[in-house]
């Protein structure tokens, strides 16, 4: 009985609150919504937090004001068809969908076609990320001017004259390339719809602003909203859209991770600004492999695709010098021979220095520890500087053996003959391990006229040495390399 009374009392309290408006629907749906958004991962929270509970980053929460707007499907976006106002898709049986109908748009740039998996897919949304000044605008302007189709190049960063100057600089022109300096997404998409181009380029997503969102351009919610609008545009009109996105200092795409989920393909344009080589990598591709990569050379007149990277990355030197060794690496699906250089010298200051350009510093530490512990080289007392030619970053573990050879060569001051190359990974116990696609690596070394290649003895399965002109030296431990080259 007592419990029943209590229940009745509580019910009355709640009823009174609702009728007095305290819990009314109106109370909840206010027009302005404020949230705190993590600018690293895009997570949001109603309160400010010092550390993001989603990605663990510190001090990344920022307040954003978001106006409540109708659901995306119901917005009166003027570029949409009037007879299908919401642009709503109708359910279609999978049996009725024609496959293989999508014809890819092949660009005149072979490297871009390769990283996209064979050309641009109609209606796809492609994000190109890269640090400022790496050449993203140059690359896409080049595509826009060379494509031979009608292209709309939208720039929120540069004026029409600046873009024209750049076009003159790269000596290209295409009367079918239209430049639009606009940042409002609705106006951009209205123009795009009217112009009906074969390709839209947006430079850059961080400068766009959607009229439906109140926060400043470049903020998380703006980027998210603009990317969503572009995606709906691309999917409904089948016009491919390329978006340029800036990346932060630590290499992540500025903006929420969500942007990567929205787009179909994520390409990363990278390279050292002090060198001329630029690499276009595929980080995500819904229509192709992510193993592909393209190499460009930044010249005074624009970006030039590099077809034979090995020939450029091997430095031309007169005599064999100590401290350098050539690695047969794979960049994506392409074999590439790269020169690695090491300088090992006695430490002048107390703590020996380690520095690596184009190679993971922790992996260098591991290789040094292996050499010290397993092979007895006292490298712990030495400064070690490592450099990969051309300013290229290599993640392929097959470069390990060349790096070890370069370090040992510098340490013992004995040059590695310049007609030898290496392709193997080093394990923690000093063993020389097998790597993938060994045949392709050997073939490339053979083509470039090398006399011998050092590989792991566990890598010889199915390998026919008679097919190659060069000698295949197989080793199982680092000691065998020392015996063969430095004694
Ligand atoms: P840009 O495309 O503006 O870079 P992003 O859009 O990624 O910020 O490229 C700018 C750099 O490229 C600049 O440092 C100058 C250099 N560059 C050339 O070397 N040659 C050229 O023909 C052009 C157009 C630019
Ligand atoms: Mg730019």
PDB file of N, CA and C in Angstrom, residues 313-326 338-341 415-420 450:
ATOM      1  N   UNK A 313      66.473   7.345 -58.737  1.00  0.00           N
ATOM      2  CA  UNK A 313      66.784   7.319 -57.311  1.00  0.00           C
ATOM      3  C   UNK A 313      68.157   6.739 -57.005  1.00  0.00           C
ATOM      4  N   UNK A 314      68.781   6.152 -58.007  1.00  0.00           N
ATOM      5  CA  UNK A 314      70.139   5.659 -57.779  1.00  0.00           C
ATOM      6  C   UNK A 314      71.074   6.794 -58.138  1.00  0.00           C
ATOM      7  N   UNK A 315      71.822   7.244 -57.135  1.00  0.00           N
ATOM      8  CA  UNK A 315      72.656   8.416 -57.405  1.00  0.00           C
ATOM      9  C   UNK A 315      73.801   8.019 -58.328  1.00  0.00           C
ATOM     10  N   UNK A 316      74.106   8.936 -59.210  1.00  0.00           N
ATOM     11  CA  UNK A 316      75.188   8.648 -60.138  1.00  0.00           C
ATOM     12  C   UNK A 316      76.509   9.032 -59.475  1.00  0.00           C
ATOM     13  N   UNK A 317      77.303   8.041 -59.155  1.00  0.00           N
ATOM     14  CA  UNK A 317      78.587   8.374 -58.546  1.00  0.00           C
ATOM     15  C   UNK A 317      79.699   7.629 -59.278  1.00  0.00           C
ATOM     16  N   UNK A 318      80.880   8.224 -59.198  1.00  0.00           N
ATOM     17  CA  UNK A 318      82.016   7.713 -59.952  1.00  0.00           C
ATOM     18  C   UNK A 318      82.558   6.429 -59.337  1.00  0.00           C
ATOM     19  N   UNK A 319      82.790   6.470 -58.032  1.00  0.00           N
ATOM     20  CA  UNK A 319      83.415   5.321 -57.393  1.00  0.00           C
ATOM     21  C   UNK A 319      82.557   4.855 -56.223  1.00  0.00           C
ATOM     22  N   UNK A 320      82.780   3.614 -55.822  1.00  0.00           N
ATOM     23  CA  UNK A 320      82.021   3.096 -54.696  1.00  0.00           C
ATOM     24  C   UNK A 320      82.549   3.722 -53.410  1.00  0.00           C
ATOM     25  N   UNK A 321      81.665   4.311 -52.627  1.00  0.00           N
ATOM     26  CA  UNK A 321      82.067   4.918 -51.358  1.00  0.00           C
ATOM     27  C   UNK A 321      81.503   4.102 -50.208  1.00  0.00           C
ATOM     28  N   UNK A 322      82.190   4.140 -49.077  1.00  0.00           N
ATOM     29  CA  UNK A 322      81.674   3.367 -47.953  1.00  0.00           C
ATOM     30  C   UNK A 322      80.415   4.040 -47.417  1.00  0.00           C
ATOM     31  N   UNK A 323      79.519   3.236 -46.874  1.00  0.00           N
ATOM     32  CA  UNK A 323      78.312   3.790 -46.243  1.00  0.00           C
ATOM     33  C   UNK A 323      77.115   3.872 -47.152  1.00  0.00           C
ATOM     34  N   UNK A 324      77.209   3.271 -48.341  1.00  0.00           N
ATOM     35  CA  UNK A 324      75.999   3.319 -49.149  1.00  0.00           C
ATOM     36  C   UNK A 324      75.686   1.933 -49.701  1.00  0.00           C
ATOM     37  N   UNK A 325      74.404   1.604 -49.766  1.00  0.00           N
ATOM     38  CA  UNK A 325      73.967   0.307 -50.265  1.00  0.00           C
ATOM     39  C   UNK A 325      72.613   0.488 -50.939  1.00  0.00           C
ATOM     40  N   UNK A 326      72.348  -0.345 -51.936  1.00  0.00           N
ATOM     41  CA  UNK A 326      71.109  -0.193 -52.697  1.00  0.00           C
ATOM     42  C   UNK A 326      70.090  -1.249 -52.257  1.00  0.00           C
ATOM     43  N   UNK A 338      66.385   1.770 -54.431  1.00  0.00           N
ATOM     44  CA  UNK A 338      66.683   3.031 -53.757  1.00  0.00           C
ATOM     45  C   UNK A 338      68.027   2.924 -53.063  1.00  0.00           C
ATOM     46  N   UNK A 339      68.759   4.011 -53.098  1.00  0.00           N
ATOM     47  CA  UNK A 339      70.040   4.013 -52.408  1.00  0.00           C
ATOM     48  C   UNK A 339      69.843   4.436 -50.956  1.00  0.00           C
ATOM     49  N   UNK A 340      70.435   3.677 -50.041  1.00  0.00           N
ATOM     50  CA  UNK A 340      70.406   4.079 -48.636  1.00  0.00           C
ATOM     51  C   UNK A 340      71.827   4.485 -48.245  1.00  0.00           C
ATOM     52  N   UNK A 341      71.930   5.514 -47.442  1.00  0.00           N
ATOM     53  CA  UNK A 341      73.253   5.983 -47.037  1.00  0.00           C
ATOM     54  C   UNK A 341      73.319   6.045 -45.519  1.00  0.00           C
ATOM     55  N   UNK A 415      83.802  -0.187 -48.739  1.00  0.00           N
ATOM     56  CA  UNK A 415      82.680   0.126 -49.630  1.00  0.00           C
ATOM     57  C   UNK A 415      81.969  -1.147 -50.080  1.00  0.00           C
ATOM     58  N   UNK A 416      80.662  -1.060 -50.210  1.00  0.00           N
ATOM     59  CA  UNK A 416      79.884  -2.157 -50.799  1.00  0.00           C
ATOM     60  C   UNK A 416      80.013  -1.977 -52.315  1.00  0.00           C
ATOM     61  N   UNK A 417      80.382  -3.015 -53.066  1.00  0.00           N
ATOM     62  CA  UNK A 417      80.473  -2.836 -54.521  1.00  0.00           C
ATOM     63  C   UNK A 417      79.167  -2.266 -55.069  1.00  0.00           C
ATOM     64  N   UNK A 418      79.270  -1.307 -55.995  1.00  0.00           N
ATOM     65  CA  UNK A 418      78.035  -0.619 -56.383  1.00  0.00           C
ATOM     66  C   UNK A 418      77.161  -1.403 -57.358  1.00  0.00           C
ATOM     67  N   UNK A 419      77.564  -2.632 -57.677  1.00  0.00           N
ATOM     68  CA  UNK A 419      76.685  -3.430 -58.535  1.00  0.00           C
ATOM     69  C   UNK A 419      75.957  -4.525 -57.748  1.00  0.00           C
ATOM     70  N   UNK A 420      75.876  -4.303 -56.424  1.00  0.00           N
ATOM     71  CA  UNK A 420      75.180  -5.268 -55.569  1.00  0.00           C
ATOM     72  C   UNK A 420      73.971  -4.592 -54.940  1.00  0.00           C
ATOM     73  N   UNK A 450      72.350  -4.765 -62.302  1.00  0.00           N
ATOM     74  CA  UNK A 450      73.096  -5.159 -61.109  1.00  0.00           C
ATOM     75  C   UNK A 450      73.688  -6.548 -61.317  1.00  0.00           C
TER      76      UNK A 450
END
